[in-house]
Coordinates of C-alpha atoms in Angstrom, one line a residue:
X12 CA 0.0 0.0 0.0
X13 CA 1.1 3.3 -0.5
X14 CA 0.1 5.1 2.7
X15 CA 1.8 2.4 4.6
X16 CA 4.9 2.6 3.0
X17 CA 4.4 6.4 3.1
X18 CA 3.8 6.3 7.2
X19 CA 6.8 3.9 7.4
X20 CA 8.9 6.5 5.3
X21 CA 8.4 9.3 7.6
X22 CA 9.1 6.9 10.5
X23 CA 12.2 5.5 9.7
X24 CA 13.7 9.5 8.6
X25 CA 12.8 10.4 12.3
X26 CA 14.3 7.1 13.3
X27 CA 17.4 9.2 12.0
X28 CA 16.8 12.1 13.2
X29 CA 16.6 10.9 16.5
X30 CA 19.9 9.1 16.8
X31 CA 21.3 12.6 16.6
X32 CA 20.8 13.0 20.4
X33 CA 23.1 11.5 22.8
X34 CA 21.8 9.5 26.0
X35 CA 18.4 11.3 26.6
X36 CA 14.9 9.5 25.9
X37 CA 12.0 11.3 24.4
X38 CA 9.2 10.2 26.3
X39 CA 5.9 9.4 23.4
X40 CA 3.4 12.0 22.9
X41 CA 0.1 11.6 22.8
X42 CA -1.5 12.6 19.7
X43 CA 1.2 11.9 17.3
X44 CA -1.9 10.8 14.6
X45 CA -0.5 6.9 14.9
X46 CA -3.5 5.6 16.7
X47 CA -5.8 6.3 19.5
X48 CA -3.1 4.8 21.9
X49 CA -0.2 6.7 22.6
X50 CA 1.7 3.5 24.6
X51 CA 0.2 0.7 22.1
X52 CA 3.4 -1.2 20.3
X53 CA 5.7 1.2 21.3
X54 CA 9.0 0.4 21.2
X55 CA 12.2 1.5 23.4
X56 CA 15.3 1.8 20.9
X57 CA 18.2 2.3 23.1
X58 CA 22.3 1.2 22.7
X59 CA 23.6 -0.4 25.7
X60 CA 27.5 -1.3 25.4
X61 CA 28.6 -4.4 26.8
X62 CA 28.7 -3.1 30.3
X63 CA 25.2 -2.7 30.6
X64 CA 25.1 1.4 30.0
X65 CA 22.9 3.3 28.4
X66 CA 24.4 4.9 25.5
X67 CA 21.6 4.9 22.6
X68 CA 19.3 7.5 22.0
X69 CA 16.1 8.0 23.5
X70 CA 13.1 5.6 22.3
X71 CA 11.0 7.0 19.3
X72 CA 7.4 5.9 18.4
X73 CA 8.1 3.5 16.2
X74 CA 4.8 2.6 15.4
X75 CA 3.2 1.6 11.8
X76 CA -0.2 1.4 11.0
X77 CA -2.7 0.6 8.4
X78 CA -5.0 3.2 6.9
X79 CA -8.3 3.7 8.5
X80 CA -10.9 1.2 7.6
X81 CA -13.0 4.0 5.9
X82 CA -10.2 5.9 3.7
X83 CA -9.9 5.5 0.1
X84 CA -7.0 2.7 -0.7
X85 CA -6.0 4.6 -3.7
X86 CA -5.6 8.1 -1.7
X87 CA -3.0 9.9 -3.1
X88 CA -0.2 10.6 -0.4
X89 CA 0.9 14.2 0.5
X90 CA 3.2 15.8 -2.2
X91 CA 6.4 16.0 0.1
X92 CA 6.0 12.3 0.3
X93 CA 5.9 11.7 -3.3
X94 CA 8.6 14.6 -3.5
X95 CA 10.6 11.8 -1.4
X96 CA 10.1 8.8 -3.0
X97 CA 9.6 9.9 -6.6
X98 CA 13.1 11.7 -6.4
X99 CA 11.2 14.6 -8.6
X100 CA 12.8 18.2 -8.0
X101 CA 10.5 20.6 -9.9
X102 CA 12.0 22.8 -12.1
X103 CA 11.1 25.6 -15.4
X104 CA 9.3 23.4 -17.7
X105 CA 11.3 23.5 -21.4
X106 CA 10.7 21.1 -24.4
X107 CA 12.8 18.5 -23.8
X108 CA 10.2 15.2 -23.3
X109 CA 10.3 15.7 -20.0
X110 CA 8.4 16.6 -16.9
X111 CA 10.6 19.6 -15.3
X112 CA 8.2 20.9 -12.9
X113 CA 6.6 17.8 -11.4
X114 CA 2.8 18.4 -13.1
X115 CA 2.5 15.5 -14.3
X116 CA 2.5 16.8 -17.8
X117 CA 5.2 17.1 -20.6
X118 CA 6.8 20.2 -22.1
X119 CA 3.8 22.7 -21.4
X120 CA 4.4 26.1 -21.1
X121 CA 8.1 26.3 -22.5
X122 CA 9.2 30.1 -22.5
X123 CA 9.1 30.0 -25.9
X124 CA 6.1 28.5 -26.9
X125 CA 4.1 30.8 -29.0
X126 CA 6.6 33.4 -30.1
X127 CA 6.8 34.7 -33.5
X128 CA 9.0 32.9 -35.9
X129 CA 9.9 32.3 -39.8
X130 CA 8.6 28.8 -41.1
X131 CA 10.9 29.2 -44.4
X132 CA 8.4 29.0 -46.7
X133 CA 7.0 31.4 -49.0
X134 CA 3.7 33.9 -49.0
X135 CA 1.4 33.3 -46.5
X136 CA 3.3 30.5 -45.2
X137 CA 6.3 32.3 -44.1
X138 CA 5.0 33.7 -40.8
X139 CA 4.8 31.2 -38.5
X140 CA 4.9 30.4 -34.0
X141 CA 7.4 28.3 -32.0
X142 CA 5.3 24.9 -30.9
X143 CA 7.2 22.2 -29.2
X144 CA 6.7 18.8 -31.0
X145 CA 9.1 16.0 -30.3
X146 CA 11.0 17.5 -27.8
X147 CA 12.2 20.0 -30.0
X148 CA 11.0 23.5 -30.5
X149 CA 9.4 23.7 -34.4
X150 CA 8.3 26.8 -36.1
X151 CA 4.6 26.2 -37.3
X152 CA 2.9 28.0 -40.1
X153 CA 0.3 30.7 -38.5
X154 CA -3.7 29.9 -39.5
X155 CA -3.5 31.8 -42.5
X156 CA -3.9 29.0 -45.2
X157 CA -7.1 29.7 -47.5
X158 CA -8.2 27.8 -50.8
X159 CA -5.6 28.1 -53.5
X160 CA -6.3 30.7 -56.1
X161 CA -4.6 31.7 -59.2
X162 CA -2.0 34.5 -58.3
X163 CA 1.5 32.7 -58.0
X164 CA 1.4 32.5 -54.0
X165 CA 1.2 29.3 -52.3
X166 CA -2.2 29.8 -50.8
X167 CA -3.0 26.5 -48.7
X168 CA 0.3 26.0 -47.5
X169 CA 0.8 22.7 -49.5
X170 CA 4.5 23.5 -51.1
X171 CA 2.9 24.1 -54.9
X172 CA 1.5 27.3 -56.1
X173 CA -1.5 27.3 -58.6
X174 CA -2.5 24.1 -58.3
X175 CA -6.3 23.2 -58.0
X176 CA -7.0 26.6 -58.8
X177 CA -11.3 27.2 -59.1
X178 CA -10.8 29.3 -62.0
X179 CA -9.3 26.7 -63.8
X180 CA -12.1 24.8 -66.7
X181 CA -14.8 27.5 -66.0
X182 CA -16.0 28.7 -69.3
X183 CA -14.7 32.3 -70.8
X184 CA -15.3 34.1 -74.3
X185 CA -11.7 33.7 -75.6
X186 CA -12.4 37.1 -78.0
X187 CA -11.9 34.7 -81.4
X188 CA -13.9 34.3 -83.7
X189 CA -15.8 30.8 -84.9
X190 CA -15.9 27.8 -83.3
X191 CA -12.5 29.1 -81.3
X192 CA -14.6 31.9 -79.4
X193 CA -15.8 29.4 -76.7
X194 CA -12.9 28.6 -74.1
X195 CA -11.8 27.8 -70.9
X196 CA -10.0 29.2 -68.1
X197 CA -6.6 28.4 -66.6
X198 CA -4.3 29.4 -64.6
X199 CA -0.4 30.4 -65.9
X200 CA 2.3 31.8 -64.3
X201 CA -0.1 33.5 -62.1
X202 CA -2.4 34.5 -64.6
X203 CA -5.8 33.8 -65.7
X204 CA -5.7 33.1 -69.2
X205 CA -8.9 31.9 -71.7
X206 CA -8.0 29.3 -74.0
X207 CA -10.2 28.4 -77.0
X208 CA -11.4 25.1 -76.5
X209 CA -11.4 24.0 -80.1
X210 CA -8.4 24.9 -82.9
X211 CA -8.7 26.0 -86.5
X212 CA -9.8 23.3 -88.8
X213 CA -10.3 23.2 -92.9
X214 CA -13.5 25.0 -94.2
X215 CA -16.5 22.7 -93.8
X216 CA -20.2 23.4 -95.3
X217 CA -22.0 23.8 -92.3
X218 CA -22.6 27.4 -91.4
X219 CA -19.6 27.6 -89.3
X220 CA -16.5 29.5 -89.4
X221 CA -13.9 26.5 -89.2
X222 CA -11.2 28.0 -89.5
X223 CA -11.9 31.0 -87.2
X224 CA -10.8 33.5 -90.3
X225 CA -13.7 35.4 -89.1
X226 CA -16.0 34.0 -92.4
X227 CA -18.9 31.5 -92.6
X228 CA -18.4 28.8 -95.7
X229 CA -16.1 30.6 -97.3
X230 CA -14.5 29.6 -101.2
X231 CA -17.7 27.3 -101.5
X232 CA -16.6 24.5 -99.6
X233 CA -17.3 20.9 -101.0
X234 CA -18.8 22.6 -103.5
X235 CA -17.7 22.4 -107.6
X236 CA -17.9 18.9 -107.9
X237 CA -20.3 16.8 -110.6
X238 CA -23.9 15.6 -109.5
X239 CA -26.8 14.4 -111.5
X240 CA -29.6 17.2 -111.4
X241 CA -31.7 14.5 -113.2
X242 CA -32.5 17.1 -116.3
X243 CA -31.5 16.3 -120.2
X244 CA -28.9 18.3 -122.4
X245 CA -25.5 18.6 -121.6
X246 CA -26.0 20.0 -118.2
X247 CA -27.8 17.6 -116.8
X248 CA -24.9 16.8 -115.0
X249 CA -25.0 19.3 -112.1
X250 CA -22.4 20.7 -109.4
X251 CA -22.6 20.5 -105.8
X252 CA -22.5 24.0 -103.8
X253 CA -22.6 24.7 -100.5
X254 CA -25.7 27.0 -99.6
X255 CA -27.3 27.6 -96.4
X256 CA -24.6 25.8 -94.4
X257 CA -25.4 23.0 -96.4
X258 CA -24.0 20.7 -99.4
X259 CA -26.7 21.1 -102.3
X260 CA -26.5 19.7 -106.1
X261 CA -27.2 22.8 -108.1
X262 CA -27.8 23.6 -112.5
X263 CA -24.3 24.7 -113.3
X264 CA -24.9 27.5 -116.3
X265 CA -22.1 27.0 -119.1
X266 CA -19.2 28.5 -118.9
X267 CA -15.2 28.6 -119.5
X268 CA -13.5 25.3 -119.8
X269 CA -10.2 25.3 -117.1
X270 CA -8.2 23.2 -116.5
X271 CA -9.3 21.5 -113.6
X272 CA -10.6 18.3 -114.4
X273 CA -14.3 19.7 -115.0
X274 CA -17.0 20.3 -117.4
X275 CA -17.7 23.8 -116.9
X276 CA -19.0 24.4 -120.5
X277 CA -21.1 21.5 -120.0
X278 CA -20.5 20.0 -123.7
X279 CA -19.4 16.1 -122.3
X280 CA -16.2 16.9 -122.5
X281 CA -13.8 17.9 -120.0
X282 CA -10.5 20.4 -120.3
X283 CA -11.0 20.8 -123.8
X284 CA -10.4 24.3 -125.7
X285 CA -8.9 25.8 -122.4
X286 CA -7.2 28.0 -125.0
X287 CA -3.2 29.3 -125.1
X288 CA -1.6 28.9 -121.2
X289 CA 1.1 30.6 -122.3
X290 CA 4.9 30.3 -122.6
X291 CA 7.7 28.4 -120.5
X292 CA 10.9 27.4 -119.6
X293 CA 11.0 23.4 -119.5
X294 CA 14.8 23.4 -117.7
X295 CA 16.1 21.9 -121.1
X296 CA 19.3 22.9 -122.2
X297 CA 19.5 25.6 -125.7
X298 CA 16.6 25.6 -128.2
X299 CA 14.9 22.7 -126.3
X300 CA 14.6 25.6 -123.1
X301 CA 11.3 26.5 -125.0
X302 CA 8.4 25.2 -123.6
X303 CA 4.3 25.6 -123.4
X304 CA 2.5 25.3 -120.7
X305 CA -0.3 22.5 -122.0
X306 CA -3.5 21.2 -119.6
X307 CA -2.8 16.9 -118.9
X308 CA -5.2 15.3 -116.8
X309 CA -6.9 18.5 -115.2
X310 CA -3.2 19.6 -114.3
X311 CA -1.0 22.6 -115.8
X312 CA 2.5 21.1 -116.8
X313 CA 5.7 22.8 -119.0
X314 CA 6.2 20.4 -122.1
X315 CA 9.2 21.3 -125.1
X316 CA 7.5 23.0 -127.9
X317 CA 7.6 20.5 -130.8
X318 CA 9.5 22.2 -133.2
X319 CA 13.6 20.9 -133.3
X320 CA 15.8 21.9 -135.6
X321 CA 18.2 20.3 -138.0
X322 CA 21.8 20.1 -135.8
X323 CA 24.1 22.5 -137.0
X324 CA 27.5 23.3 -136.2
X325 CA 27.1 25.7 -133.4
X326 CA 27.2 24.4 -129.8
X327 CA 23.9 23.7 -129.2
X328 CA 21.6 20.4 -129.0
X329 CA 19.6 21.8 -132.0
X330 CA 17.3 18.6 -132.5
X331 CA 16.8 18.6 -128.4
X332 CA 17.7 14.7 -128.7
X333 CA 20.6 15.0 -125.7
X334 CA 23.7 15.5 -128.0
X335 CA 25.7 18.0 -129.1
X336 CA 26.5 18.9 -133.0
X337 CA 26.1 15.7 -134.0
X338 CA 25.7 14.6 -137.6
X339 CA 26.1 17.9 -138.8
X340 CA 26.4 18.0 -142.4
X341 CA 29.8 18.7 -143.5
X342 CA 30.6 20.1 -147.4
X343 CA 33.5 18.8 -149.4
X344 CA 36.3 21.7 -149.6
X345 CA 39.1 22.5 -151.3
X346 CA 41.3 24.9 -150.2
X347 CA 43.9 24.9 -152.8
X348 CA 44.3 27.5 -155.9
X349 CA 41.1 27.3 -158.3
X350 CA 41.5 24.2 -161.4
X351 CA 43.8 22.0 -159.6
X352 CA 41.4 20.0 -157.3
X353 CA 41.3 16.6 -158.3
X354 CA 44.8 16.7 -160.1
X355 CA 48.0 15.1 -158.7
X356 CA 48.1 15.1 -155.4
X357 CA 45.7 17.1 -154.8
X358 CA 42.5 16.2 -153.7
X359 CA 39.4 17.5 -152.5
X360 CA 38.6 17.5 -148.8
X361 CA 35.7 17.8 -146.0
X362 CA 34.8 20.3 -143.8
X363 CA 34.3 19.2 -139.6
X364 CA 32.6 20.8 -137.0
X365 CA 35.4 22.0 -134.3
X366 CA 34.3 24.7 -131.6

């Protein structure tokens, strides 16, 4: 029990005490709050040497006790007896995992606790108060942490800035025009932007501005092309033409043969008579260099204008057939005095072609 080994505590540290004085016996009191007996167990402590004198210390009340009946068993003793026995010498409290001044409680009310400090971190996070957590003093970020927003500052306190940010997806008016003037919001750098939530596409026929040029249908998309308008003549055959937003097979008057693959004078026949496409240069080396520019297949090409020359002696591939002054005609020649070609030694010769 702990108030018995409490009492018996106190008893044996007067026990000490009392051997301090020399020869002289304390008679008991009465009173003393070890029972309603004052003489009942007492005990005579004295020293007597060998000769039979008294040389010990007076008797002490010696006397040990249990608790009253009616007292609590778990009664907390006195706090200079658990002072005693706990070997607990209250001190100024500090954060240190330990109990300094006896409370029962650890690292409360450190000096420091609560003064201002700097966490390290950035915006609102950088002002911050000392707490103690494991023994050691940390510096905690004040209550200042609110929902992140868009504006480059770390608003909740999470170490990134801009993240999550409730602007971010809500729909805007990006200030294009088409399908690109619907967009979104998000948050760069700091910034709010609107981004259009669709990019420029090719022209379609569908009342839409595609390719957000700031024009509906524009250049008669998926238009020009042959349908059958179910009527006789030669223009039955029809063109598709976007009107309204929307691809329609319309009479296509005659006109102008081009070169484009099409019937546009609506005779049957297509890229005929598209008339003189003028001069050009085929790349070719000399008189082959001269070309015309002829309509194959619905396509504009250069071809050599058909009209080579005999090869004379000159330089140049005059026959366009890849060779040089070959099989140029060469004259016989003489160069001797008039009348004597053909007589003695002398005979009539050819000319050559030497640049």
């Amino acid at each position: 029990m702990r108030v018995r080994f409490s009492v018996l505590a106190v008893s044996v540290l007067a026990l000490v005490l009392a051997l301090g004085c020399d020869g002289e016996k304390v008679p008991p009191r009465a009173g003393d709050g070890l029972g309603p007996d004052p003489d009942e167990g007492l005990a005579d402590v004295s020293m007597i040497d060998g000769g039979g004198s008294d040389r010990g210390p007076p008797p002490i009340d010696m006397r040990v006790r249990d608790a009253e009946p009616d007292a609590a068993p778990d009664a907390a003793p006195d706090a200079a007896s658990d002072m005693l026995i706990d070997g607990c010498v209250p001190g100024d409290e500090v954060c240190n995992g330990g109990d300094d001044d006896c409370d029962g409680r650890v690292d409360e009310d450190d000096p420091g606790l609560g003064d201002a400090c700097e966490t390290g971190e950035s915006g609102l996070c950088a002002r911050g108060t000392l707490q103690c957590g494991d023994a050691v003093l940390v510096c905690v970020p004040l209550p200042l942490a609110r929902d992140e927003a868009c504006n480059g500052i770390d608003d909740d306190c999470d170490g990134n800035v801009d993240e999550d940010a409730p602007e971010n997806g809500q729909a805007c008016a990006s200030g294009r025009p088409g399908v690109c003037a619907e967009g979104a919001r998000l948050c760069r750098d700091g910034t709010l932007l609107c981004l259009p939530t669709a990019t420029p596409a090719p022209e379609a026929c569908n009342g839409r501005d595609d390719n957000c040029d700031g024009r509906v249908d524009e250049n008669d998309p998926e238009g020009g092309f042959a349908c059958d308008l179910g009527q006789g003549g030669a223009c039955r055959a029809g063109r598709t033409a976007c009107v309204d937003g929307a691809v329609a097979c319309v009479e296509g008057p005659p006109g102008a043969e081009r070169c484009d693959g099409r019937d546009e004078d609506c005779d049957g026949n297509i890229d005929e008579d598209v008339g003189d496409l003028g001069p050009c240069d085929t790349g070719e080396p000399g008189a082959c260099a001269r070309g015309a520019r002829q309509c194959v297949n619905g396509a504009v090409f250069c071809l050599p204008v058909d009209d080579a020359l005999a090869e004379l002696c000159n330089g140049l591939d005059d026959d366009c057939d890849g060779i040089i002054d070959e099989a140029v005609e060469a004259p016989s020649c003489y160069p001797g005095p008039e009348g004597t070609a053909g007589v003695g030694l002398c005979r009539s010769g050819a000319r050559r072609c030497e640049l």
